[in-house]
Short mmCIF file of C-alpha atoms in Angstrom, two decimals:
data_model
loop_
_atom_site.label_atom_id
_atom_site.label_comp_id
_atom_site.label_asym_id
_atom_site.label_seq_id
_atom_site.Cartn_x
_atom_site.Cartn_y
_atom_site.Cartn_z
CA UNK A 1 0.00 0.00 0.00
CA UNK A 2 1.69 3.56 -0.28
CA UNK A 3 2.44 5.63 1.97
CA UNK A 4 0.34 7.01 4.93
CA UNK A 5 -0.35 10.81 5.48
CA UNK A 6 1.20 11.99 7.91
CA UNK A 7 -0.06 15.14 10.09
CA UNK A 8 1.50 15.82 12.82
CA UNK A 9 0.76 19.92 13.46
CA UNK A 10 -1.96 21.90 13.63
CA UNK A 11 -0.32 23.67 9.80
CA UNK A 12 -0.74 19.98 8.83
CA UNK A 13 -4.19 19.59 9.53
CA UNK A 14 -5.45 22.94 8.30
CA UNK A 15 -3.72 21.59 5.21
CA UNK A 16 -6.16 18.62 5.37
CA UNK A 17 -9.11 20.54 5.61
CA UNK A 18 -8.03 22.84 2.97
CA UNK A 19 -7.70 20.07 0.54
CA UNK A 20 -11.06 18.37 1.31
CA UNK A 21 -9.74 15.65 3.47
CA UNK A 22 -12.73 15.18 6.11
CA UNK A 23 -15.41 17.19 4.39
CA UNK A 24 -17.60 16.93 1.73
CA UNK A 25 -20.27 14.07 1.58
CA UNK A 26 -20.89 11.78 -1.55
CA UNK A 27 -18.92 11.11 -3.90
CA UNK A 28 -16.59 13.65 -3.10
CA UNK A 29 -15.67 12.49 0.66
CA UNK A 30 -12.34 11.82 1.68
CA UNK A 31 -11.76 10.13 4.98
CA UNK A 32 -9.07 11.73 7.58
CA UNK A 33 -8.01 8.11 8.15
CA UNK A 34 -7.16 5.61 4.95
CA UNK A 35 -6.38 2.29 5.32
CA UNK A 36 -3.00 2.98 4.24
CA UNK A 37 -2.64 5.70 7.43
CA UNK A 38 -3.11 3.22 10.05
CA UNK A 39 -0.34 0.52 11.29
CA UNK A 40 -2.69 -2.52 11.91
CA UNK A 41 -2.20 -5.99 12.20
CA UNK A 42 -6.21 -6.55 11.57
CA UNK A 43 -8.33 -6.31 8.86
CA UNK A 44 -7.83 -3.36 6.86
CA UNK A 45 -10.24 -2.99 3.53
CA UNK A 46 -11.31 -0.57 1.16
CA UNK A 47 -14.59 -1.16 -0.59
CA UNK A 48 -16.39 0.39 -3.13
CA UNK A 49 -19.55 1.88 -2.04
CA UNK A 50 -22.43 1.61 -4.50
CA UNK A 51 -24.51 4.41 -2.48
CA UNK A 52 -21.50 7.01 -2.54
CA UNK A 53 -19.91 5.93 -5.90
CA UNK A 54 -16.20 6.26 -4.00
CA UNK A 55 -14.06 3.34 -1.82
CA UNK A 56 -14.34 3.36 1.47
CA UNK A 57 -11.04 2.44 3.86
CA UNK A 58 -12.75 0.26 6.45
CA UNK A 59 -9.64 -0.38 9.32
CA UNK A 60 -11.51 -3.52 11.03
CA UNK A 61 -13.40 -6.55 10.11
CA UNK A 62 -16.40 -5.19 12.69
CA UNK A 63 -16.29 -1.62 10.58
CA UNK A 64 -16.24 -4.02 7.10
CA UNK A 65 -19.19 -6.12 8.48
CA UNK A 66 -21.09 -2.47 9.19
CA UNK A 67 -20.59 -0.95 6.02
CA UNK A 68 -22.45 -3.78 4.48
CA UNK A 69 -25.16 -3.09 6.57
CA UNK A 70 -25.37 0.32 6.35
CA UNK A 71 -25.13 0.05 2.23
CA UNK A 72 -28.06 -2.40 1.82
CA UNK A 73 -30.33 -0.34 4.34
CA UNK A 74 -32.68 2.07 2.10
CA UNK A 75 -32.80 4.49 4.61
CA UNK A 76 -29.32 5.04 4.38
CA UNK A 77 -28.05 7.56 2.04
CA UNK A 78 -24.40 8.42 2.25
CA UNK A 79 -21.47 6.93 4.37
CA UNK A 80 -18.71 8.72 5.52
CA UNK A 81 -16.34 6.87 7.24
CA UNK A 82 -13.25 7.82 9.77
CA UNK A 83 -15.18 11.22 9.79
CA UNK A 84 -13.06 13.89 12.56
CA UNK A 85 -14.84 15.17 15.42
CA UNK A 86 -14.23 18.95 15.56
CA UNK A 87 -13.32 21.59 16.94
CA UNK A 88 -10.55 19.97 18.77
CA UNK A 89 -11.18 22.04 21.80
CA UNK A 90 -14.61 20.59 22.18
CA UNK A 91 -12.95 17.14 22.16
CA UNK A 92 -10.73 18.27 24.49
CA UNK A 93 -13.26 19.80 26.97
CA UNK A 94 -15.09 16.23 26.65
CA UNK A 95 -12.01 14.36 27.50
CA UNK A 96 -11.07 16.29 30.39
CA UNK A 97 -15.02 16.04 31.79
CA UNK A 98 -14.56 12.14 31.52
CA UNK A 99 -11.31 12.53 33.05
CA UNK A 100 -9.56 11.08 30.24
CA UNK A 101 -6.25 12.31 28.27
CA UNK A 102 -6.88 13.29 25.02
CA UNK A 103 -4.61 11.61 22.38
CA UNK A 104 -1.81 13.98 20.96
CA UNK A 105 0.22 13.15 17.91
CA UNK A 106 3.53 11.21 18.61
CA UNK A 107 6.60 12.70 17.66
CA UNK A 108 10.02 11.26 17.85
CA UNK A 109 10.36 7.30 19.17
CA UNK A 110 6.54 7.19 20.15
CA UNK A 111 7.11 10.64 22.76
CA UNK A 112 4.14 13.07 21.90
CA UNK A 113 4.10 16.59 20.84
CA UNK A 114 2.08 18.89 22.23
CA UNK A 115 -0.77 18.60 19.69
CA UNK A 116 -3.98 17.28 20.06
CA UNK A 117 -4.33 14.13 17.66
CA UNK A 118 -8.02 14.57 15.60
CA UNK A 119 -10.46 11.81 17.35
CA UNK A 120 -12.43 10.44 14.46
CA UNK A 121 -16.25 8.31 14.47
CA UNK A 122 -15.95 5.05 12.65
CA UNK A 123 -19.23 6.00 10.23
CA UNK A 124 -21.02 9.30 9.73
CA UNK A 125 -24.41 7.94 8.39
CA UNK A 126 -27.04 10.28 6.87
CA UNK A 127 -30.44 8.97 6.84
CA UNK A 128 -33.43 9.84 5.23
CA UNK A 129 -36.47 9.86 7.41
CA UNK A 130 -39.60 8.64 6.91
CA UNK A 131 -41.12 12.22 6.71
CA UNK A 132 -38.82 12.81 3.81
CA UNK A 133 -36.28 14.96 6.00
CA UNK A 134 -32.64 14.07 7.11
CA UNK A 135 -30.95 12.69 9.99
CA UNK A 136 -27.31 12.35 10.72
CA UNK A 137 -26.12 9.62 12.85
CA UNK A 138 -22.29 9.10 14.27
CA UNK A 139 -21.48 5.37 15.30
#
């Protein structure tokens, strides 16, 4: 597989944004985590979705299994998967209330930096309701 991205400073993830990496929805999503990104000695797969038209990078067998799910469910209509939770301060405010540490990138020989590492939802599902509106759902 080639090479993973590799963002490791706030400049890096502006970047990101900047070149549509996270956003969009559709055809035109990119995830902020590809298969490629992601050291893994699991099941890594990208799969073409016939909803969004694109391949998705699925980094487990339990996210795989999902997908399928999600695809062949009619009220399902886009997937965006490894979608970043932002602003990072928010995540950070929400790790600190459950007394947890919030990830930061690692730098040199696995020490961190001091920035926060995006937190990302495995699937971004939007769903169309019965009432004809929309409905966005993070798993």
């Amino acid at each position: 597989m080639a090479r993973g991205r590799r963002l490791k400073s706030y400049l890096d993830y502006e970047n990101a944004l900047g070149d549509g990496i996270g956003v969009g929805y559709g055809q035109s999503y990119q995830p902020w985590l590809r298969a490629q990104d992601v050291k893994s000695r699991g099941n890594r797969s990208i799969v073409f979705g016939l909803k969004t038209f694109r391949n998705h990078h699925l980094l487990s067998s339990v996210e795989s299994n999902f997908f399928y799910l999600a695809e062949f469910n009619d009220s399902v209509i886009d997937i965006r998967e490894q979608f970043p939770l932002f602003p990072l301060r928010l995540t950070q405010q929400i790790a600190n209330h459950l007394h947890f540490q919030h990830p930061m990138v690692r730098g040199v020989r696995g020490v961190p930096v001091e920035v926060l590492n995006v937190m990302t939802t495995d699937f971004l599902l939007t769903l169309r309701t019965p009432e004809g509106g929309l409905r966005y759902k993070a798993i």
